[in-house]
């Protein structure tokens, strides 16, 4: 909504703006809120005054769980849709409902794949990478999880862009 008010001149500038805003809000929700709630500051009365053993077992475990889930979770839905749901949907439409379409344009619209939404994908990928760098000094395995996340993103996006989504628009 706020990006529409900016009235950007190109689709690229609009997507970059949306990606930045989504990244900042997701990073604040993922990293800073958990740190602020659990840390002892003059204003906030959390449980942990420093990165102690208890912190690693409490909030640290929450961070690690979130990072581990971000390796696979963003790609389960689109891959399931591309490999299972979309072929079943196309088969049902072509076999049973082809006579209900008035012309070829309507039939093409019924079986056409969804659009690729770049800003959602890359903002969550940026959050995973930044949380991995943010926590990597305390949890060295975060670097490995960040690398695995990037690899999964590359593999799944490559497959989905080539086989499932519409051709994305041209960007600057």
Coordinates of C-alpha atoms in Angstrom, one line a residue:
X1 CA 0.0 0.0 0.0
X2 CA 2.7 2.5 0.9
X3 CA 4.7 1.6 -2.2
X4 CA 1.7 2.5 -4.4
X5 CA 1.7 6.0 -2.8
X6 CA 5.4 6.4 -3.8
X7 CA 4.3 6.2 -7.4
X8 CA 7.5 4.6 -8.6
X9 CA 8.5 5.0 -12.3
X10 CA 9.1 1.3 -13.0
X11 CA 8.1 -2.2 -12.0
X12 CA 11.7 -2.8 -10.8
X13 CA 11.6 0.2 -8.5
X14 CA 8.2 -0.9 -7.1
X15 CA 9.4 -4.4 -6.4
X16 CA 12.6 -3.2 -4.8
X17 CA 10.7 -0.9 -2.5
X18 CA 8.3 -3.7 -1.5
X19 CA 11.2 -6.1 -1.0
X20 CA 13.0 -3.6 1.3
X21 CA 9.9 -2.9 3.4
X22 CA 9.0 -6.5 3.7
X23 CA 12.5 -7.5 4.6
X24 CA 12.8 -4.8 7.3
X25 CA 9.5 -5.7 9.0
X26 CA 10.2 -9.5 8.8
X27 CA 13.7 -9.0 10.2
X28 CA 12.4 -6.9 13.1
X29 CA 9.8 -9.6 13.8
X30 CA 12.2 -12.5 13.5
X31 CA 15.3 -11.2 15.2
X32 CA 14.9 -8.0 17.2
X33 CA 11.6 -8.6 18.9
X34 CA 12.8 -11.9 20.3
X35 CA 16.0 -10.3 21.5
X36 CA 14.3 -7.4 23.1
X37 CA 11.7 -9.4 24.9
X38 CA 14.3 -11.8 26.4
X39 CA 17.1 -9.3 27.2
X40 CA 17.5 -7.3 30.4
X41 CA 17.6 -3.6 29.6
X42 CA 16.6 -0.7 31.9
X43 CA 13.2 -0.5 30.2
X44 CA 12.7 -4.2 29.4
X45 CA 12.9 -6.8 32.2
X46 CA 13.8 -10.0 30.3
X47 CA 15.3 -13.2 31.7
X48 CA 18.8 -13.0 30.3
X49 CA 21.4 -10.4 30.9
X50 CA 23.9 -11.9 28.4
X51 CA 24.3 -14.7 26.0
X52 CA 24.4 -17.4 28.7
X53 CA 23.7 -21.1 28.6
X54 CA 20.0 -20.4 29.4
X55 CA 19.8 -18.0 26.5
X56 CA 21.0 -20.6 24.0
X57 CA 18.5 -23.1 25.3
X58 CA 15.6 -20.6 25.3
X59 CA 15.5 -17.9 22.6
X60 CA 18.5 -19.3 20.8
X61 CA 16.6 -22.5 20.2
X62 CA 13.7 -20.5 18.9
X63 CA 16.0 -18.8 16.4
X64 CA 17.5 -22.1 15.3
X65 CA 14.0 -23.6 14.8
X66 CA 12.9 -20.6 12.7
X67 CA 16.1 -20.8 10.6
X68 CA 15.7 -24.6 10.1
X69 CA 12.0 -24.1 9.1
X70 CA 12.9 -21.4 6.6
X71 CA 15.1 -23.8 4.8
X72 CA 12.1 -25.9 3.6
X73 CA 8.9 -24.1 4.5
X74 CA 8.8 -21.4 1.8
X75 CA 9.1 -24.0 -1.0
X76 CA 6.8 -26.8 0.2
X77 CA 3.6 -25.0 -1.0
X78 CA 4.8 -23.9 -4.4
X79 CA 6.5 -27.2 -5.1
X80 CA 3.4 -29.2 -4.1
X81 CA 1.2 -26.9 -6.2
X82 CA 3.6 -27.3 -9.2
X83 CA 4.1 -31.1 -8.9
X84 CA 0.7 -32.3 -7.6
X85 CA -2.1 -29.8 -7.5
X86 CA -1.6 -28.0 -10.9
X87 CA -1.4 -31.2 -13.0
X88 CA -4.6 -32.6 -11.3
X89 CA -6.3 -29.2 -11.8
X90 CA -5.4 -29.1 -15.5
X91 CA -6.5 -32.7 -16.0
X92 CA -9.9 -32.0 -14.4
X93 CA -10.4 -28.8 -16.5
X94 CA -9.3 -30.4 -19.7
X95 CA -11.3 -33.6 -19.3
X96 CA -14.5 -32.5 -17.6
X97 CA -14.9 -28.8 -18.0
X98 CA -13.5 -28.0 -21.4
X99 CA -17.0 -27.8 -22.8
X100 CA -17.9 -25.0 -20.3
X101 CA -15.4 -22.5 -21.7
X102 CA -16.8 -20.2 -24.3
X103 CA -13.6 -19.7 -26.3
X104 CA -9.9 -20.6 -26.3
X105 CA -8.9 -17.5 -24.3
X106 CA -11.1 -18.6 -21.3
X107 CA -9.7 -22.1 -21.5
X108 CA -6.1 -20.7 -21.5
X109 CA -7.0 -18.6 -18.5
X110 CA -8.3 -21.6 -16.6
X111 CA -5.1 -23.6 -17.1
X112 CA -2.5 -20.8 -17.0
X113 CA 0.1 -20.9 -14.2
X114 CA 0.3 -18.3 -11.5
X115 CA 2.5 -15.2 -11.7
X116 CA 5.9 -15.1 -10.0
X117 CA 5.9 -12.7 -7.1
X118 CA 9.5 -11.7 -6.7
X119 CA 9.3 -9.4 -3.7
X120 CA 7.8 -12.1 -1.3
X121 CA 10.4 -14.7 -2.3
X122 CA 13.5 -12.5 -2.0
X123 CA 12.5 -10.7 1.1
X124 CA 12.1 -14.0 3.0
X125 CA 15.4 -15.1 1.5
X126 CA 17.1 -11.9 2.7
X127 CA 15.7 -12.4 6.2
X128 CA 17.0 -15.9 6.4
X129 CA 20.5 -14.8 5.3
X130 CA 20.6 -11.8 7.7
X131 CA 19.4 -13.8 10.7
X132 CA 22.1 -16.3 9.8
X133 CA 24.7 -13.6 9.8
X134 CA 23.2 -11.9 12.9
X135 CA 23.4 -15.1 15.0
X136 CA 26.4 -16.7 13.3
X137 CA 28.9 -15.6 15.9
X138 CA 27.0 -17.4 18.6
X139 CA 25.7 -20.2 16.5
X140 CA 28.2 -21.2 13.9
X141 CA 25.7 -23.7 12.4
X142 CA 23.6 -20.7 11.3
X143 CA 26.1 -20.1 8.5
X144 CA 25.5 -23.6 7.3
X145 CA 21.7 -23.2 7.5
X146 CA 22.0 -20.0 5.6
X147 CA 24.0 -21.6 2.9
X148 CA 21.5 -24.5 2.7
X149 CA 18.6 -22.0 2.5
X150 CA 20.3 -20.2 -0.4
X151 CA 20.9 -23.6 -2.2
X152 CA 17.3 -24.7 -1.7
X153 CA 16.1 -21.3 -2.9
X154 CA 18.3 -21.6 -6.0
X155 CA 17.1 -25.1 -6.8
X156 CA 13.4 -24.6 -6.2
X157 CA 13.2 -21.2 -7.9
X158 CA 15.1 -22.5 -10.9
X159 CA 12.6 -25.4 -11.2
X160 CA 9.6 -23.3 -10.5
X161 CA 10.6 -20.5 -12.9
X162 CA 11.3 -22.9 -15.7
X163 CA 8.4 -25.3 -15.3
X164 CA 5.6 -23.6 -13.3
X165 CA 5.3 -19.8 -13.2
X166 CA 4.4 -17.4 -15.9
X167 CA 7.4 -15.7 -17.4
X168 CA 8.2 -13.0 -15.0
X169 CA 8.2 -9.4 -16.2
X170 CA 11.4 -7.8 -17.4
X171 CA 13.3 -5.8 -14.7
X172 CA 16.0 -3.1 -14.9

